[in-house]
PDB file of C-alpha atoms in Angstrom:
ATOM      1  CA  MET A  23       0.000   0.000   0.000  1.00 69.00           C
ATOM      2  CA  GLY A  24       2.932   2.353   0.524  1.00 79.00           C
ATOM      3  CA  VAL A  25       1.760   5.782   1.682  1.00 88.00           C
ATOM      4  CA  TYR A  26      -1.789   5.379   0.324  1.00 93.00           C
ATOM      5  CA  ASP A  27      -4.975   4.488   2.170  1.00 96.00           C
ATOM      6  CA  ALA A  28      -7.278   1.730   0.943  1.00 96.00           C
ATOM      7  CA  ILE A  29     -11.023   2.307   1.447  1.00 97.00           C
ATOM      8  CA  ILE A  30     -13.575  -0.493   1.656  1.00 98.00           C
ATOM      9  CA  GLN A  31     -17.019   1.099   1.243  1.00 98.00           C
ATOM     10  CA  ILE A  32     -19.977  -0.849   2.646  1.00 98.00           C
ATOM     11  CA  ALA A  33     -23.415  -0.083   1.228  1.00 98.00           C
ATOM     12  CA  ASP A  34     -26.422   0.421   3.493  1.00 98.00           C
ATOM     13  CA  GLY A  35     -27.866  -2.865   4.705  1.00 98.00           C
ATOM     14  CA  THR A  36     -27.624  -5.621   7.307  1.00 98.00           C
ATOM     15  CA  TYR A  37     -24.779  -8.107   6.942  1.00 98.00           C
ATOM     16  CA  THR A  38     -24.905 -11.311   8.984  1.00 98.00           C
ATOM     17  CA  ILE A  39     -21.648 -13.150   9.604  1.00 98.00           C
ATOM     18  CA  THR A  40     -20.957 -16.487  11.307  1.00 98.00           C
ATOM     19  CA  ARG A  41     -17.255 -15.916  11.974  1.00 98.00           C
ATOM     20  CA  ALA A  42     -15.368 -12.790  12.977  1.00 98.00           C
ATOM     21  CA  ILE A  43     -14.058 -10.449  10.297  1.00 98.00           C
ATOM     22  CA  GLU A  44     -10.277 -10.796  10.582  1.00 98.00           C
ATOM     23  CA  LEU A  45      -8.423  -7.520  10.127  1.00 98.00           C
ATOM     24  CA  LYS A  46      -5.085  -8.050   8.374  1.00 95.00           C
ATOM     25  CA  SER A  47      -1.600  -6.545   8.477  1.00 96.00           C
ATOM     26  CA  ILE A  48      -0.687  -3.610   6.264  1.00 92.00           C
ATOM     27  CA  ILE A  49       2.581  -2.990   4.441  1.00 89.00           C
ATOM     28  CA  GLY A  50       3.481   0.702   4.301  1.00 89.00           C
ATOM     29  CA  SER A  51       2.320   3.819   6.147  1.00 91.00           C
ATOM     30  CA  GLY A  52      -1.190   3.957   4.712  1.00 93.00           C
ATOM     31  CA  GLN A  53      -4.219   2.570   6.523  1.00 96.00           C
ATOM     32  CA  ILE A  54      -7.197   0.415   5.644  1.00 97.00           C
ATOM     33  CA  ILE A  55     -10.495   2.252   6.078  1.00 98.00           C
ATOM     34  CA  ILE A  56     -13.650   0.149   6.425  1.00 98.00           C
ATOM     35  CA  ARG A  57     -16.409   2.700   5.931  1.00 98.00           C
ATOM     36  CA  GLY A  58     -20.146   2.342   6.299  1.00 98.00           C
ATOM     37  CA  ASN A  59     -22.522   5.289   6.523  1.00 98.00           C
ATOM     38  CA  THR A  60     -20.750   8.092   8.378  1.00 98.00           C
ATOM     39  CA  THR A  61     -23.947  10.180   8.547  1.00 98.00           C
ATOM     40  CA  THR A  62     -26.238   7.403   9.829  1.00 98.00           C
ATOM     41  CA  PRO A  63     -24.165   4.456  11.123  1.00 98.00           C
ATOM     42  CA  SER A  64     -27.309   2.462  11.967  1.00 98.00           C
ATOM     43  CA  ASN A  65     -27.901   2.091   8.222  1.00 98.00           C
ATOM     44  CA  VAL A  66     -24.904  -0.271   7.986  1.00 98.00           C
ATOM     45  CA  ILE A  67     -25.308  -3.151  10.425  1.00 98.00           C
ATOM     46  CA  ILE A  68     -22.791  -5.945  10.802  1.00 98.00           C
ATOM     47  CA  PHE A  69     -24.348  -8.698  12.883  1.00 98.00           C
ATOM     48  CA  GLY A  70     -22.271 -11.497  14.390  1.00 98.00           C
ATOM     49  CA  ASN A  71     -24.394 -14.642  14.655  1.00 98.00           C
ATOM     50  CA  ASN A  72     -22.730 -16.567  17.499  1.00 98.00           C
ATOM     51  CA  CYS A  73     -19.382 -14.839  16.892  1.00 98.00           C
ATOM     52  CA  SER A  74     -17.457 -11.629  17.471  1.00 98.00           C
ATOM     53  CA  VAL A  75     -17.809  -9.048  14.705  1.00 98.00           C
ATOM     54  CA  PHE A  76     -14.239  -7.801  14.235  1.00 98.00           C
ATOM     55  CA  GLN A  77     -10.974  -9.365  15.341  1.00 98.00           C
ATOM     56  CA  SER A  78      -7.410  -8.110  14.978  1.00 98.00           C
ATOM     57  CA  THR A  79      -4.541 -10.133  16.428  1.00 97.00           C
ATOM     58  CA  ALA A  80      -0.807  -9.394  16.103  1.00 96.00           C
ATOM     59  CA  THR A  81      -1.346  -7.286  12.975  1.00 96.00           C
ATOM     60  CA  ASN A  82       0.856  -4.458  11.674  1.00 95.00           C
ATOM     61  CA  GLY A  83      -0.491  -1.090  10.616  1.00 96.00           C
ATOM     62  CA  ILE A  84      -3.785   0.662  11.354  1.00 97.00           C
ATOM     63  CA  THR A  85      -7.345  -0.216  10.355  1.00 98.00           C
ATOM     64  CA  LEU A  86      -9.980   2.513  10.735  1.00 98.00           C
ATOM     65  CA  LEU A  87     -13.598   1.474  11.255  1.00 98.00           C
ATOM     66  CA  GLU A  88     -16.170   4.202  10.712  1.00 98.00           C
ATOM     67  CA  GLY A  89     -19.911   4.636  10.256  1.00 98.00           C
ATOM     68  CA  ILE A  90     -20.927   1.095  11.270  1.00 98.00           C
ATOM     69  CA  ARG A  91     -23.371  -0.386  13.781  1.00 98.00           C
ATOM     70  CA  ILE A  92     -21.741  -3.389  15.483  1.00 98.00           C
ATOM     71  CA  THR A  93     -23.961  -6.031  17.080  1.00 98.00           C
ATOM     72  CA  ALA A  94     -23.941  -9.748  17.858  1.00 98.00           C
ATOM     73  CA  SER A  95     -25.967 -12.516  19.514  1.00 98.00           C
ATOM     74  CA  SER A  96     -25.389 -15.781  21.410  1.00 97.00           C
ATOM     75  CA  SER A  97     -21.615 -15.295  21.945  1.00 97.00           C
ATOM     76  CA  GLY A  98     -18.793 -12.938  21.066  1.00 98.00           C
ATOM     77  CA  ASN A  99     -17.527  -9.375  21.442  1.00 98.00           C
ATOM     78  CA  GLY A 100     -18.165  -6.406  19.233  1.00 98.00           C
ATOM     79  CA  MET A 101     -14.445  -6.371  18.540  1.00 98.00           C
ATOM     80  CA  THR A 102     -11.383  -8.140  19.911  1.00 98.00           C
ATOM     81  CA  VAL A 103      -7.991  -6.444  19.520  1.00 98.00           C
ATOM     82  CA  ALA A 104      -4.944  -8.323  20.772  1.00 98.00           C
ATOM     83  CA  LEU A 105      -1.179  -8.795  20.746  1.00 98.00           C
ATOM     84  CA  GLY A 106      -0.053  -5.407  19.476  1.00 97.00           C
ATOM     85  CA  ALA A 107      -2.782  -4.824  16.889  1.00 98.00           C
ATOM     86  CA  THR A 108      -4.150  -1.269  16.454  1.00 98.00           C
ATOM     87  CA  VAL A 109      -7.661  -0.260  15.433  1.00 98.00           C
ATOM     88  CA  HIS A 110      -9.028   3.286  15.107  1.00 98.00           C
ATOM     89  CA  LEU A 111     -12.729   4.082  15.533  1.00 98.00           C
ATOM     90  CA  SER A 112     -14.807   6.949  14.159  1.00 98.00           C
ATOM     91  CA  ASN A 113     -18.568   7.398  14.510  1.00 98.00           C
ATOM     92  CA  ILE A 114     -19.164   3.782  15.480  1.00 98.00           C
ATOM     93  CA  GLU A 115     -22.455   2.625  16.980  1.00 98.00           C
ATOM     94  CA  PHE A 116     -22.121  -0.193  19.500  1.00 98.00           C
ATOM     95  CA  HIS A 117     -25.369  -2.125  19.724  1.00 98.00           C
ATOM     96  CA  ALA A 118     -26.263  -5.205  21.792  1.00 98.00           C
ATOM     97  CA  VAL A 119     -23.559  -7.886  22.189  1.00 98.00           C
ATOM     98  CA  PRO A 120     -23.329 -10.979  24.436  1.00 98.00           C
ATOM     99  CA  TRP A 121     -19.883 -10.160  25.880  1.00 98.00           C
ATOM    100  CA  PHE A 122     -17.986  -6.843  25.633  1.00 98.00           C
ATOM    101  CA  HIS A 123     -18.372  -4.146  23.018  1.00 98.00           C
ATOM    102  CA  VAL A 124     -14.576  -3.806  22.946  1.00 98.00           C
ATOM    103  CA  ALA A 125     -12.130  -6.388  24.339  1.00 98.00           C
ATOM    104  CA  LEU A 126      -8.417  -5.604  24.374  1.00 98.00           C
ATOM    105  CA  ALA A 127      -5.681  -8.072  25.294  1.00 98.00           C
ATOM    106  CA  GLY A 128      -2.419  -6.336  24.509  1.00 98.00           C
ATOM    107  CA  GLY A 129      -3.922  -4.394  21.600  1.00 98.00           C
ATOM    108  CA  MET A 130      -4.783  -0.713  21.146  1.00 98.00           C
ATOM    109  CA  VAL A 131      -7.991   1.075  20.156  1.00 98.00           C
ATOM    110  CA  VAL A 132      -7.979   4.824  19.458  1.00 98.00           C
ATOM    111  CA  CYS A 133     -11.157   6.865  19.073  1.00 98.00           C
ATOM    112  CA  THR A 134     -10.572   9.486  16.393  1.00 98.00           C
ATOM    113  CA  ASN A 135     -14.143  10.798  16.604  1.00 98.00           C
ATOM    114  CA  ASN A 136     -17.257  10.569  18.757  1.00 98.00           C
ATOM    115  CA  TYR A 137     -19.199   7.316  19.070  1.00 98.00           C
ATOM    116  CA  SER A 138     -22.431   5.998  20.582  1.00 98.00           C
ATOM    117  CA  VAL A 139     -23.678   3.030  22.600  1.00 98.00           C
ATOM    118  CA  THR A 140     -27.204   2.033  21.568  1.00 97.00           C
ATOM    119  CA  GLY A 141     -27.403  -1.543  22.893  1.00 98.00           C
ATOM    120  CA  ASP A 142     -26.494  -3.321  26.122  1.00 98.00           C
ATOM    121  CA  PRO A 143     -23.389  -5.498  26.458  1.00 98.00           C
ATOM    122  CA  GLY A 144     -23.636  -8.753  28.369  1.00 98.00           C
ATOM    123  CA  PHE A 145     -20.402  -8.281  30.331  1.00 98.00           C
ATOM    124  CA  GLY A 146     -19.522  -4.585  29.966  1.00 98.00           C
ATOM    125  CA  HIS A 147     -18.649  -1.900  27.438  1.00 98.00           C
ATOM    126  CA  ILE A 148     -14.830  -2.166  27.527  1.00 98.00           C
ATOM    127  CA  LEU A 149     -12.478  -4.884  28.748  1.00 98.00           C
ATOM    128  CA  CYS A 150      -8.823  -3.839  28.731  1.00 98.00           C
ATOM    129  CA  GLU A 151      -6.111  -6.213  29.971  1.00 98.00           C
ATOM    130  CA  TRP A 152      -2.570  -7.463  29.409  1.00 98.00           C
ATOM    131  CA  ASN A 153      -1.115  -4.011  28.627  1.00 98.00           C
ATOM    132  CA  GLY A 154      -3.956  -3.145  26.287  1.00 98.00           C
ATOM    133  CA  LEU A 155      -4.783   0.524  25.658  1.00 98.00           C
ATOM    134  CA  PHE A 156      -8.144   2.157  24.947  1.00 98.00           C
ATOM    135  CA  LEU A 157      -7.566   5.827  24.131  1.00 98.00           C
ATOM    136  CA  CYS A 158     -10.517   8.197  23.838  1.00 97.00           C
ATOM    137  CA  GLN A 159      -9.601  11.799  24.628  1.00 95.00           C
ATOM    138  CA  GLY A 160     -11.770  14.859  24.133  1.00 94.00           C
ATOM    139  CA  ARG A 161     -14.650  12.937  22.527  1.00 95.00           C
ATOM    140  CA  THR A 162     -18.382  12.745  23.178  1.00 95.00           C
ATOM    141  CA  VAL A 163     -19.805   9.307  23.961  1.00 96.00           C
ATOM    142  CA  THR A 164     -23.578   9.060  23.676  1.00 96.00           C
ATOM    143  CA  VAL A 165     -25.456   6.392  25.614  1.00 96.00           C
ATOM    144  CA  SER A 166     -29.205   5.931  25.457  1.00 87.00           C
ATOM    145  CA  GLY A 167     -30.768   4.198  28.446  1.00 92.00           C
ATOM    146  CA  ARG A 168     -28.100   1.514  28.626  1.00 96.00           C
ATOM    147  CA  ASN A 169     -27.404  -0.967  31.431  1.00 97.00           C
ATOM    148  CA  PHE A 170     -23.771  -1.918  32.049  1.00 97.00           C
ATOM    149  CA  GLY A 171     -24.439  -4.452  34.801  1.00 96.00           C
ATOM    150  CA  THR A 172     -23.272  -4.652  38.404  1.00 96.00           C
ATOM    151  CA  SER A 173     -20.102  -6.732  37.973  1.00 96.00           C
ATOM    152  CA  ASN A 174     -17.627  -5.244  35.459  1.00 97.00           C
ATOM    153  CA  GLY A 175     -19.422  -2.035  34.556  1.00 97.00           C
ATOM    154  CA  PHE A 176     -18.927   0.436  31.734  1.00 97.00           C
ATOM    155  CA  VAL A 177     -15.142   0.015  31.893  1.00 97.00           C
ATOM    156  CA  PHE A 178     -13.199  -2.991  33.228  1.00 98.00           C
ATOM    157  CA  ALA A 179      -9.389  -2.744  33.372  1.00 98.00           C
ATOM    158  CA  GLN A 180      -7.066  -5.402  34.764  1.00 98.00           C
ATOM    159  CA  TRP A 181      -3.592  -6.888  34.311  1.00 98.00           C
ATOM    160  CA  ASP A 182      -1.959  -3.533  33.393  1.00 97.00           C
ATOM    161  CA  GLY A 183      -4.593  -2.522  30.876  1.00 98.00           C
ATOM    162  CA  LEU A 184      -5.115   1.253  30.546  1.00 98.00           C
ATOM    163  CA  VAL A 185      -8.376   2.973  29.610  1.00 98.00           C
ATOM    164  CA  ASP A 186      -8.099   6.735  29.015  1.00 97.00           C
ATOM    165  CA  PHE A 187     -11.232   8.910  28.755  1.00 96.00           C
ATOM    166  CA  VAL A 188      -9.586  12.211  29.703  1.00 93.00           C
ATOM    167  CA  ASN A 189     -11.600  15.295  28.654  1.00 92.00           C
ATOM    168  CA  CYS A 190     -14.478  13.181  27.347  1.00 93.00           C
ATOM    169  CA  SER A 191     -18.129  13.936  27.925  1.00 92.00           C
ATOM    170  CA  PHE A 192     -20.940  11.400  28.245  1.00 94.00           C
ATOM    171  CA  THR A 193     -24.514  12.155  27.257  1.00 93.00           C
ATOM    172  CA  GLY A 194     -27.656  10.138  27.949  1.00 94.00           C
ATOM    173  CA  SER A 195     -28.783   8.018  30.864  1.00 91.00           C
ATOM    174  CA  ALA A 196     -27.390   4.665  32.000  1.00 96.00           C
ATOM    175  CA  THR A 197     -27.645   2.220  34.875  1.00 97.00           C
ATOM    176  CA  GLY A 198     -25.132  -0.223  36.294  1.00 97.00           C
ATOM    177  CA  LYS A 199     -21.592   0.044  37.600  1.00 97.00           C
ATOM    178  CA  GLN A 200     -19.341   2.793  36.310  1.00 95.00           C
ATOM    179  CA  TYR A 201     -15.984   0.991  36.358  1.00 96.00           C
ATOM    180  CA  THR A 202     -13.835  -1.784  37.802  1.00 97.00           C
ATOM    181  CA  ALA A 203     -10.038  -1.530  38.070  1.00 97.00           C
ATOM    182  CA  ASN A 204      -8.124  -4.387  39.632  1.00 97.00           C
ATOM    183  CA  ASN A 205      -4.846  -6.292  39.432  1.00 97.00           C
ATOM    184  CA  GLY A 206      -2.903  -3.336  38.055  1.00 97.00           C
ATOM    185  CA  GLY A 207      -5.577  -2.090  35.674  1.00 98.00           C
ATOM    186  CA  LYS A 208      -5.698   1.692  35.233  1.00 97.00           C
ATOM    187  CA  ILE A 209      -8.582   3.985  34.316  1.00 97.00           C
ATOM    188  CA  ARG A 210      -8.282   7.710  33.661  1.00 96.00           C
ATOM    189  CA  GLY A 211     -11.333   9.960  33.682  1.00 90.00           C
ATOM    190  CA  SER A 212     -12.105  13.663  33.839  1.00 76.00           C
ATOM    191  CA  VAL A 213     -14.309  14.059  36.919  1.00 66.00           C
ATOM    192  CA  THR A 214     -15.511  11.760  39.687  1.00 59.00           C
ATOM    193  CA  GLY A 215     -18.603   9.881  38.611  1.00 62.00           C
ATOM    194  CA  ASN A 216     -18.028  10.846  34.998  1.00 81.00           C
ATOM    195  CA  PHE A 217     -18.648   7.399  33.531  1.00 92.00           C
ATOM    196  CA  PRO A 218     -22.150   6.227  32.660  1.00 94.00           C
ATOM    197  CA  GLY A 219     -23.952   4.252  35.334  1.00 95.00           C
ATOM    198  CA  ASN A 220     -25.694   4.825  38.637  1.00 95.00           C
ATOM    199  CA  LEU A 221     -23.400   2.611  40.757  1.00 95.00           C
ATOM    200  CA  SER A 222     -19.972   3.790  41.901  1.00 93.00           C
ATOM    201  CA  GLY A 223     -16.881   2.137  40.471  1.00 94.00           C
ATOM    202  CA  THR A 224     -14.396   0.083  42.488  1.00 96.00           C
ATOM    203  CA  THR A 225     -10.646  -0.536  42.612  1.00 97.00           C
ATOM    204  CA  SER A 226      -8.771  -3.456  44.197  1.00 97.00           C
ATOM    205  CA  ASN A 227      -5.434  -5.295  44.180  1.00 97.00           C
ATOM    206  CA  GLY A 228      -3.433  -2.420  42.734  1.00 96.00           C
ATOM    207  CA  GLY A 229      -6.111  -1.178  40.361  1.00 97.00           C
ATOM    208  CA  PHE A 230      -6.162   2.591  39.797  1.00 96.00           C
ATOM    209  CA  TYR A 231      -8.803   5.166  38.939  1.00 94.00           C
ATOM    210  CA  GLY A 232      -7.576   8.728  38.494  1.00 91.00           C
ATOM    211  CA  ILE A 233      -9.080  12.106  37.709  1.00 81.00           C
ATOM    212  CA  PHE A 234      -7.170  14.320  35.276  1.00 69.00           C
TER     213      PHE A 234
END
């Protein structure tokens, strides 16, 4: 690819998959852009039937996902990013999933634009572990009557995972636990009680929650 970006344009519609879409490595400094409808993301639905929707493991380069509603049933995450892979997100709509909307195990997700949460996750919105990084700074996250449960919460960081929501704002109502940080997991927010949910977050075993 060299210095050029490659764009995969997805037409409006609902696309059902039975195995995760595997994001691949890139040669060069360009990125792969998987683009749905950036004006109305809910017009492009990728539905994982008993599977995660996107998966990126030990890949080189950056893939940008934008303008897509991500949803699944029975089992799976919205996306799994692991072992040094990097995924950027812009104007994504996270709908209902059985597990986590975003699961990181040594991978990195960067929000380059605002996003929304329109469906409940079974386990929580974000899981970040094993030196994973979820970076969302200065963005607006819209939730609409969501429930993030009483166990993991909106954000769950452990095993040296870092979730950074500094200077973000959250709009809309939500119930459930705000965050869990344990076993060296770190969460950075802007103000106390900033995360969606009506139950306070918790830290334990070296977990950290900080206000910046």
